[in-house]
Short mmCIF file of the C-alpha atoms (twelve columns), coordinates in Angstrom:
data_MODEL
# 
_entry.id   MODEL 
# 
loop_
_atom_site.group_PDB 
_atom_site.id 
_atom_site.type_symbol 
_atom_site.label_atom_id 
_atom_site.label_alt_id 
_atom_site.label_comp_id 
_atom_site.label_asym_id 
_atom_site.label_seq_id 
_atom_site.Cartn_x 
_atom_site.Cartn_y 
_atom_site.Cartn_z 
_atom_site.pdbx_PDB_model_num 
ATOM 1   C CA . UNK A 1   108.495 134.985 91.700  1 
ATOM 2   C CA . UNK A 2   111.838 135.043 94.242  1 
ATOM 3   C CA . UNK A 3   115.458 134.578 93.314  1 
ATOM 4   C CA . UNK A 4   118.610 136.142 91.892  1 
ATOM 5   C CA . UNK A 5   116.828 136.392 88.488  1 
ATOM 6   C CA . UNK A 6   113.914 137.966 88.933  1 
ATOM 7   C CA . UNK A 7   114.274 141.278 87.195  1 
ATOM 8   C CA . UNK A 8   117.190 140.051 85.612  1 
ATOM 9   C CA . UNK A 9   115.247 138.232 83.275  1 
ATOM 10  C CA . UNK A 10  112.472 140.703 82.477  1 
ATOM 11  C CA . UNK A 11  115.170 144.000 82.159  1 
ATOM 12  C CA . UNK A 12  117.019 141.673 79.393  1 
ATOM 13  C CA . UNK A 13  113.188 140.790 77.665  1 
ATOM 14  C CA . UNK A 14  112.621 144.732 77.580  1 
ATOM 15  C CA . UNK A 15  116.318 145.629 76.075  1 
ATOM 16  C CA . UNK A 16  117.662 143.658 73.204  1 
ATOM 17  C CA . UNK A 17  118.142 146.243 70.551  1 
ATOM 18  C CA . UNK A 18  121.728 146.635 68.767  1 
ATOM 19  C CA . UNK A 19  122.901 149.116 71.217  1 
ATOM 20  C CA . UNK A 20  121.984 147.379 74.183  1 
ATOM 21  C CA . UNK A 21  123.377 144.207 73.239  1 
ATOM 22  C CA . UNK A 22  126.636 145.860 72.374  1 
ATOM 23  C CA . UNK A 23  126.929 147.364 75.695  1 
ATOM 24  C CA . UNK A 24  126.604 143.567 76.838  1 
ATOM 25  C CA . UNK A 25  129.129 141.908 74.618  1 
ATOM 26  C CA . UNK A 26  131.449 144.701 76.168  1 
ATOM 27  C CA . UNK A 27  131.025 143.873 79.422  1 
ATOM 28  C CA . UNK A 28  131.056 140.216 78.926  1 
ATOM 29  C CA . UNK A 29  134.461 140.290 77.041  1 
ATOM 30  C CA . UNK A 30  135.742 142.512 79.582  1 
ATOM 31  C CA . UNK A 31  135.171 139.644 82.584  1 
ATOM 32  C CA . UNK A 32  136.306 136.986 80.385  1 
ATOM 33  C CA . UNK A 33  139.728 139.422 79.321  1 
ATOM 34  C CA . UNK A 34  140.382 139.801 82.961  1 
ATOM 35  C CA . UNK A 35  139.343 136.185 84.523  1 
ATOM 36  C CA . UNK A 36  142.064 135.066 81.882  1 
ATOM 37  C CA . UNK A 37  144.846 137.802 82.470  1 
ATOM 38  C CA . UNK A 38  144.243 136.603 86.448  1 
ATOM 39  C CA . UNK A 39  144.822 132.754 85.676  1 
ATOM 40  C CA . UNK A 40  145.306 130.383 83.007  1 
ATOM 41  C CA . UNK A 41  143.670 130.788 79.393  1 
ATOM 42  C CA . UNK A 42  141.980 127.628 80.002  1 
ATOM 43  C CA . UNK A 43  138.799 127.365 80.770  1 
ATOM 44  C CA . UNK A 44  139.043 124.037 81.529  1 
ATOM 45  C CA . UNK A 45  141.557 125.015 84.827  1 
ATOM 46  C CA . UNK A 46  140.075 128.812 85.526  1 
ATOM 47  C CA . UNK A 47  137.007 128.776 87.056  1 
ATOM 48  C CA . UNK A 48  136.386 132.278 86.663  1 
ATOM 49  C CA . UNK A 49  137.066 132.455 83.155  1 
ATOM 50  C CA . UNK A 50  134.296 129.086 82.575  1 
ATOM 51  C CA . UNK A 51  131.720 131.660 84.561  1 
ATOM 52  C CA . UNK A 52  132.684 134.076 82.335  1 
ATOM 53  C CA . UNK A 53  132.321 132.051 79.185  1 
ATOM 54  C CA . UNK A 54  128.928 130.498 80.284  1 
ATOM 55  C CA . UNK A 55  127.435 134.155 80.647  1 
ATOM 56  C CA . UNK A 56  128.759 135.226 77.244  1 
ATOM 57  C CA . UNK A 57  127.089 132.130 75.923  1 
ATOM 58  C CA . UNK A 58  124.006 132.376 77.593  1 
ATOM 59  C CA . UNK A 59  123.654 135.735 76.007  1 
ATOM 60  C CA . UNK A 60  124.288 134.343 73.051  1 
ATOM 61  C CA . UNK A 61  127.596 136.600 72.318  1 
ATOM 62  C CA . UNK A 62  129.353 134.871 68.910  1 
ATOM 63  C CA . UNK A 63  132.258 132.434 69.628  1 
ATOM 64  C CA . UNK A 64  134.800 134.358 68.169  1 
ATOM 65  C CA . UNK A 65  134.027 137.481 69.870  1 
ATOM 66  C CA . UNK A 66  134.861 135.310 73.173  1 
ATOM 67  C CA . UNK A 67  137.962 133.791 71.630  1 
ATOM 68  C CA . UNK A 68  138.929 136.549 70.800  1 
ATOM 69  C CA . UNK A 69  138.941 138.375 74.468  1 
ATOM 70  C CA . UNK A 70  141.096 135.138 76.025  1 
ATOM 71  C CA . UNK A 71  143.316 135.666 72.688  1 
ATOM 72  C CA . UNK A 72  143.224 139.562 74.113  1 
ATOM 73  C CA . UNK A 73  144.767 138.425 77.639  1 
ATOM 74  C CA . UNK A 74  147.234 136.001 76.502  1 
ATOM 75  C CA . UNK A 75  148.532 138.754 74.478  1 
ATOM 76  C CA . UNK A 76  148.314 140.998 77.243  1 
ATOM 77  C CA . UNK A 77  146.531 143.568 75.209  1 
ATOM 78  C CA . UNK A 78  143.871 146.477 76.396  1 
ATOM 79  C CA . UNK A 79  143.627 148.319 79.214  1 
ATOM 80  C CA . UNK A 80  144.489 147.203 83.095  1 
ATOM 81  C CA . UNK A 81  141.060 146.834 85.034  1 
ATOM 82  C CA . UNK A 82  140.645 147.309 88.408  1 
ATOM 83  C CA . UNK A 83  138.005 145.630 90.431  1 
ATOM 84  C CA . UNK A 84  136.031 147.615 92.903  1 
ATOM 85  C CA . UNK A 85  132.778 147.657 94.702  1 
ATOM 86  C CA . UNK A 86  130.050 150.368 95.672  1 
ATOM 87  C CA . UNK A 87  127.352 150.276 98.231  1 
ATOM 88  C CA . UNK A 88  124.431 152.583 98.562  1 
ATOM 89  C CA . UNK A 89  120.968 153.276 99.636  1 
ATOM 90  C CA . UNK A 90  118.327 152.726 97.303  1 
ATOM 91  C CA . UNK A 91  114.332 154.599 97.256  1 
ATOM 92  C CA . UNK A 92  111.887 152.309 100.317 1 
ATOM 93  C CA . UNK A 93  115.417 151.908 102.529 1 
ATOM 94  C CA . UNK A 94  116.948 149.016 99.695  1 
ATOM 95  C CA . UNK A 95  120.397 148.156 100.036 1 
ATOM 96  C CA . UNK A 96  122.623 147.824 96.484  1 
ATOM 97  C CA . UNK A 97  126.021 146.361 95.803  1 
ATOM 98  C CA . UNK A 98  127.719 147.653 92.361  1 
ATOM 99  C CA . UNK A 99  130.842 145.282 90.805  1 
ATOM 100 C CA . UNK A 100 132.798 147.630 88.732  1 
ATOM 101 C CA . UNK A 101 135.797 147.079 86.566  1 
ATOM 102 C CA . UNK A 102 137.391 150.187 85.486  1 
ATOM 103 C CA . UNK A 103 140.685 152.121 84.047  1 
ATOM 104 C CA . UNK A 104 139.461 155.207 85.783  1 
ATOM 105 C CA . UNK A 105 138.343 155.208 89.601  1 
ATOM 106 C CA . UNK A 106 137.413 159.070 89.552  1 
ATOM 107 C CA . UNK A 107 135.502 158.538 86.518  1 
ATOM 108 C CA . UNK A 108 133.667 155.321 87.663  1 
ATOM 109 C CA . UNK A 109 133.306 156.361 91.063  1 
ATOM 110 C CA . UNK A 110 131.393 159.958 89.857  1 
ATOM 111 C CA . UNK A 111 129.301 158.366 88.066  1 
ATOM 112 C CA . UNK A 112 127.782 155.552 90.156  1 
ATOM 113 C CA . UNK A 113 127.676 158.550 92.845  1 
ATOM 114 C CA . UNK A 114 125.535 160.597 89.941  1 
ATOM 115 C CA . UNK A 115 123.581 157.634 89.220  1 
ATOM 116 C CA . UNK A 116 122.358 156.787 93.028  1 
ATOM 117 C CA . UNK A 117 121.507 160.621 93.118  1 
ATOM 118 C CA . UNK A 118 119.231 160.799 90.330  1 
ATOM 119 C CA . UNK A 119 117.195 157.704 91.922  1 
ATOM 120 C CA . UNK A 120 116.535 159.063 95.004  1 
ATOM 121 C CA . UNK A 121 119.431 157.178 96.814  1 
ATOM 122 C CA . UNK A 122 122.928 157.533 97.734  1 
ATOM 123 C CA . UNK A 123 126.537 156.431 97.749  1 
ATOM 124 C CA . UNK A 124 127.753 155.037 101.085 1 
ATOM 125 C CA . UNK A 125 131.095 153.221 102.566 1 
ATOM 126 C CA . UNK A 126 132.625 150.204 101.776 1 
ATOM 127 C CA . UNK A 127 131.051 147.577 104.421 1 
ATOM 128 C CA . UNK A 128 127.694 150.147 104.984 1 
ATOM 129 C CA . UNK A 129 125.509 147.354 103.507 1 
ATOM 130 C CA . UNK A 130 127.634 144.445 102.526 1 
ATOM 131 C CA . UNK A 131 126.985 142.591 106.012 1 
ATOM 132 C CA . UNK A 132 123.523 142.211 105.093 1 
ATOM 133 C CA . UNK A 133 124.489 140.284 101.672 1 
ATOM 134 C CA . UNK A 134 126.360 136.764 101.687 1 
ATOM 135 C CA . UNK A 135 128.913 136.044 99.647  1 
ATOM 136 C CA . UNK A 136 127.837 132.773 97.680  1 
ATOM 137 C CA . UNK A 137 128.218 130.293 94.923  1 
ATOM 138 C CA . UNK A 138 125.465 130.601 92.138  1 
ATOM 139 C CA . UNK A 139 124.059 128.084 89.640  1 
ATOM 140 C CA . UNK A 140 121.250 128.789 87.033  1 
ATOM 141 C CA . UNK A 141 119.445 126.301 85.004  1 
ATOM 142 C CA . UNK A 142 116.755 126.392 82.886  1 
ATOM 143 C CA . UNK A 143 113.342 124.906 83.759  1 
ATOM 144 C CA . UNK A 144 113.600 122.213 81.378  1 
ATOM 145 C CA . UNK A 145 116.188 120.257 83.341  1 
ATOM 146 C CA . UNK A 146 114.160 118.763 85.443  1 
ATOM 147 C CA . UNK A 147 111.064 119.447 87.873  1 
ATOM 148 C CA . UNK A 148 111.591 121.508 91.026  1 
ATOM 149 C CA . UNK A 149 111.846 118.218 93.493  1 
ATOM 150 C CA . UNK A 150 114.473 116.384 90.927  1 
ATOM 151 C CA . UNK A 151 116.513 119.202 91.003  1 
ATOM 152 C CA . UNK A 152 116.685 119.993 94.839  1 
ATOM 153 C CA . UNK A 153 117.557 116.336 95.216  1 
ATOM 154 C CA . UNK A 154 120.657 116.518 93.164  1 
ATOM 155 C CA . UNK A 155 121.190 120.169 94.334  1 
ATOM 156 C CA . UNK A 156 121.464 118.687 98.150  1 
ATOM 157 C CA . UNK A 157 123.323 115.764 97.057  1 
ATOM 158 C CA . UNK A 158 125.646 117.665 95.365  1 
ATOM 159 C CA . UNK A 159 126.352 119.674 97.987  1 
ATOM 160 C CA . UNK A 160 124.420 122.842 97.855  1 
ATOM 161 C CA . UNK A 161 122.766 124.761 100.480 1 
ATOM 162 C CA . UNK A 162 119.189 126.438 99.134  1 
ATOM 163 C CA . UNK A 163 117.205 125.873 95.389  1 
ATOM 164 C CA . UNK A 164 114.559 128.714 94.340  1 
ATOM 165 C CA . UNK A 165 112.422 127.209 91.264  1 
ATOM 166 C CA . UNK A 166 109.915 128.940 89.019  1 
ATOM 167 C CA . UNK A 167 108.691 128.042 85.851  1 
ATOM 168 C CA . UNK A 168 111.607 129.760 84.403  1 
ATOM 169 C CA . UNK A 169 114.587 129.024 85.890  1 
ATOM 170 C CA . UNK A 170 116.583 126.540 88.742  1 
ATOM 171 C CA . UNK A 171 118.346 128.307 90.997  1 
ATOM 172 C CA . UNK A 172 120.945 126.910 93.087  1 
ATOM 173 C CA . UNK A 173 123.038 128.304 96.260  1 
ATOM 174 C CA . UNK A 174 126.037 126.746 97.866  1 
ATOM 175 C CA . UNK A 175 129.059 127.964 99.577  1 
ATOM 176 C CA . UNK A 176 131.600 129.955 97.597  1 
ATOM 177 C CA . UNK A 177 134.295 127.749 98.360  1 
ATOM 178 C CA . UNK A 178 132.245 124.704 96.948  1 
ATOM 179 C CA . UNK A 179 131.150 126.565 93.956  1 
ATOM 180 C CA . UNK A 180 133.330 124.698 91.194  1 
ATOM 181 C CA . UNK A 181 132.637 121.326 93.240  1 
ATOM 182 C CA . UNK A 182 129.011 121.428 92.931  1 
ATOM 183 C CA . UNK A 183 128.440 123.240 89.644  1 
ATOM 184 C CA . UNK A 184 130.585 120.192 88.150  1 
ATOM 185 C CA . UNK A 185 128.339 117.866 89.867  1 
ATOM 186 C CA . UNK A 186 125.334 118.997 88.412  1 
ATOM 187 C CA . UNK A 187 126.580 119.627 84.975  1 
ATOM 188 C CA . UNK A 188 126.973 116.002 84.981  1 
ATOM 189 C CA . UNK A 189 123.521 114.939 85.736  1 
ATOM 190 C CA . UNK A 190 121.642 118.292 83.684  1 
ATOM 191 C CA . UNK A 191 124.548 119.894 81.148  1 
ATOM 192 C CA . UNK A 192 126.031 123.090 81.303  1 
ATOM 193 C CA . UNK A 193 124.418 125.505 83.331  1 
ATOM 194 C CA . UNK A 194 123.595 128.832 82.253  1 
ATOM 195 C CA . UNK A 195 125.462 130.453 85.138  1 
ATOM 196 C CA . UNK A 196 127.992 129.461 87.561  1 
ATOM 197 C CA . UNK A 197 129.344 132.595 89.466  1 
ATOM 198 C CA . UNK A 198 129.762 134.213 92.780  1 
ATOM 199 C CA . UNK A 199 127.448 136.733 94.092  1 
ATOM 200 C CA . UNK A 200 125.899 138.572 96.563  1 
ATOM 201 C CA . UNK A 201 122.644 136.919 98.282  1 
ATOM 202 C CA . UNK A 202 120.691 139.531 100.517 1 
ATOM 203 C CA . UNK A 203 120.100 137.627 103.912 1 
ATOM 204 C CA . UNK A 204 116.420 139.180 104.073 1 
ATOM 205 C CA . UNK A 205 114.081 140.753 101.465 1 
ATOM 206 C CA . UNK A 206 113.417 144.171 101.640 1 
ATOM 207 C CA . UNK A 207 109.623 144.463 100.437 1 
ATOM 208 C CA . UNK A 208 108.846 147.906 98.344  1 
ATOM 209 C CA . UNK A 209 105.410 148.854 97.464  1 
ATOM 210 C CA . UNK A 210 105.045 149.137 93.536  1 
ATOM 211 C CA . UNK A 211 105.999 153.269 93.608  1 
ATOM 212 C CA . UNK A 212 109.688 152.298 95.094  1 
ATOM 213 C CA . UNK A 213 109.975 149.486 93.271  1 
ATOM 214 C CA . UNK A 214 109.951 151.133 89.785  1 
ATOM 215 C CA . UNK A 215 112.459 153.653 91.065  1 
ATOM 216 C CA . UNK A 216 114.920 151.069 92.665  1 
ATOM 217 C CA . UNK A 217 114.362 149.123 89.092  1 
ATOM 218 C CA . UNK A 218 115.385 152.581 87.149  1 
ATOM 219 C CA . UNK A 219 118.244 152.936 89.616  1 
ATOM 220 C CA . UNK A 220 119.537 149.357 88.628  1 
ATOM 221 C CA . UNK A 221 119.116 150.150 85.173  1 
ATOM 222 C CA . UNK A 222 120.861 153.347 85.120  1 
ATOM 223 C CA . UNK A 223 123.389 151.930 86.985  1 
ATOM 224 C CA . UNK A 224 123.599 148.645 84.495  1 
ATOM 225 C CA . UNK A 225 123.596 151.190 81.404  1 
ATOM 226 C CA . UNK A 226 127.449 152.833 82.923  1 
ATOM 227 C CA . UNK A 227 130.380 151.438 80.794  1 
ATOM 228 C CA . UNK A 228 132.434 150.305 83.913  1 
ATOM 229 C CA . UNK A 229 129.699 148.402 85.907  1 
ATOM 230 C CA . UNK A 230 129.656 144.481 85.828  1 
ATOM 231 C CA . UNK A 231 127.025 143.596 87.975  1 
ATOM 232 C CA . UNK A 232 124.608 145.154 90.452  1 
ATOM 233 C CA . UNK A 233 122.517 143.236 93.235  1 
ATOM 234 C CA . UNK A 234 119.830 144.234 95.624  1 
ATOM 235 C CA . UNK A 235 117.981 143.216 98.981  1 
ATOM 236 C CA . UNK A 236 114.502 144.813 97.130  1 
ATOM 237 C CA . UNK A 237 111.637 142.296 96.681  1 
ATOM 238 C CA . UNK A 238 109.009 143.275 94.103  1 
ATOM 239 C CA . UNK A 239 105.709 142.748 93.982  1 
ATOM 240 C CA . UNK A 240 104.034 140.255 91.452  1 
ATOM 241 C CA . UNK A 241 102.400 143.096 89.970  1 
ATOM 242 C CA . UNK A 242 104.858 144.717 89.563  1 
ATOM 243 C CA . UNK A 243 107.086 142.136 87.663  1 
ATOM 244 C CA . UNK A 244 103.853 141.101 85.789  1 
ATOM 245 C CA . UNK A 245 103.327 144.831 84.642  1 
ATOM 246 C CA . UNK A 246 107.282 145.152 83.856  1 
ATOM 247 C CA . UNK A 247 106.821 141.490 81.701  1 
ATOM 248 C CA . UNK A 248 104.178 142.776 80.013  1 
# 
């Protein structure tokens, strides 16, 4: 069980209470706020703000909870967010990457610093492990769609680089400059896609045995549960087991 997803999926199984979900809808309006306060309102002509929408939906946040964050930008309401990114050391010698978007670097900065700490890593430099991510474009379907040859055909054909299937999910890699081309591509021949985003791809897996791989999963989660943090990726690859036992 490989991919972007992987943990993704089961962390959002084992946390849908009221709070948790909350915490979500906060973060998701806050990317949609800012990918329309960076370009135009329309999602239609921003493709940051369609990746935004597309994760609010797939998450099932109500419609007028996203209308109103674009109705939040174009009335240039809330708080200015700046983007930054963190880089650490995670337990078994895992590298992380940490999107934040916050009104308080200090604050944000402290506590992704306190959160690597607890979990047995640490906080590095900008650039200490970003050069062993790529930058790339990232489109998620569900299973459904299609099976796993149909949709590497139209993935190729379409113009993207790498597909990871599993009886879940279709995931799709291309080049971040072709992102928009080839996510409209396929949307064409399979419907909206749950994602459509950039991220960061770890060239190689970093296998953990099952004792590091709970901690760098606790790590992630801490560091998913701070107000200011949008996303967090990892080179860690856990076990089967593992995942199974986490599923379960």
């Amino acid at each position: 069980m490989a991919g972007h997803s992987q943990f993704k999926n089961i962390m959002h199984r084992k946390g849908k209470q009221d709070a948790v979900r909350s915490k979500l809808f906060a973060k998701l309006a806050r990317e949609i706020t800012v990918a329309a306060k960076l370009g135009l309102p329309d999602p239609g002509m921003n493709p940051r703000l369609r990746a935004a929408i597309l994760a609010a939906r797939a998450e099932n946040m109500p419609k007028d909870n996203i209308e109103r964050a674009i109705k939040k930008a174009a009335g240039n309401d809330g708080e200015n967010y700046e983007e930054i990114r963190y880089e650490g050391y995670g337990p078994g010698g895992t590298a992380l990457i940490v999107e934040a978007m916050t009104d308080n670097r200090n604050r944000t900065a402290s506590d992704v610093r306190s959160s690597f700490t607890k979990a047995g890593g640490n906080l590095a430099e900008t650039g200490a492990v970003s050069f062993m991510f790529d930058r790339v474009g990232f489109i998620e379907f569900p299973a459904s769609v299609g099976d796993a040859d149909t949709v590497l055909e139209a993935a190729i054909d379409a113009g993207a680089d790498d597909v990871a299937s599993n009886e879940e999910t279709h995931e799709i890699y291309c080049e971040q400059s072709s992102l928009a081309a080839v996510s409209k591509a396929l949307e064409a021949k399979f419907g909206e896609p749950r994602a459509s985003k950039l991220i960061w791809k770890a060239q190689n897996d970093v296998a953990v045995d099952d004792e590091a791989g709970e901690k760098v999963l606790r790590l992630i989660e801490v560091l998913e549960d701070g107000d200011d943090v949008q996303n967090v990726y990892t080179n860690a690859q856990f076990s089967d087991t593992l995942l199974a036992k986490l599923a379960g």
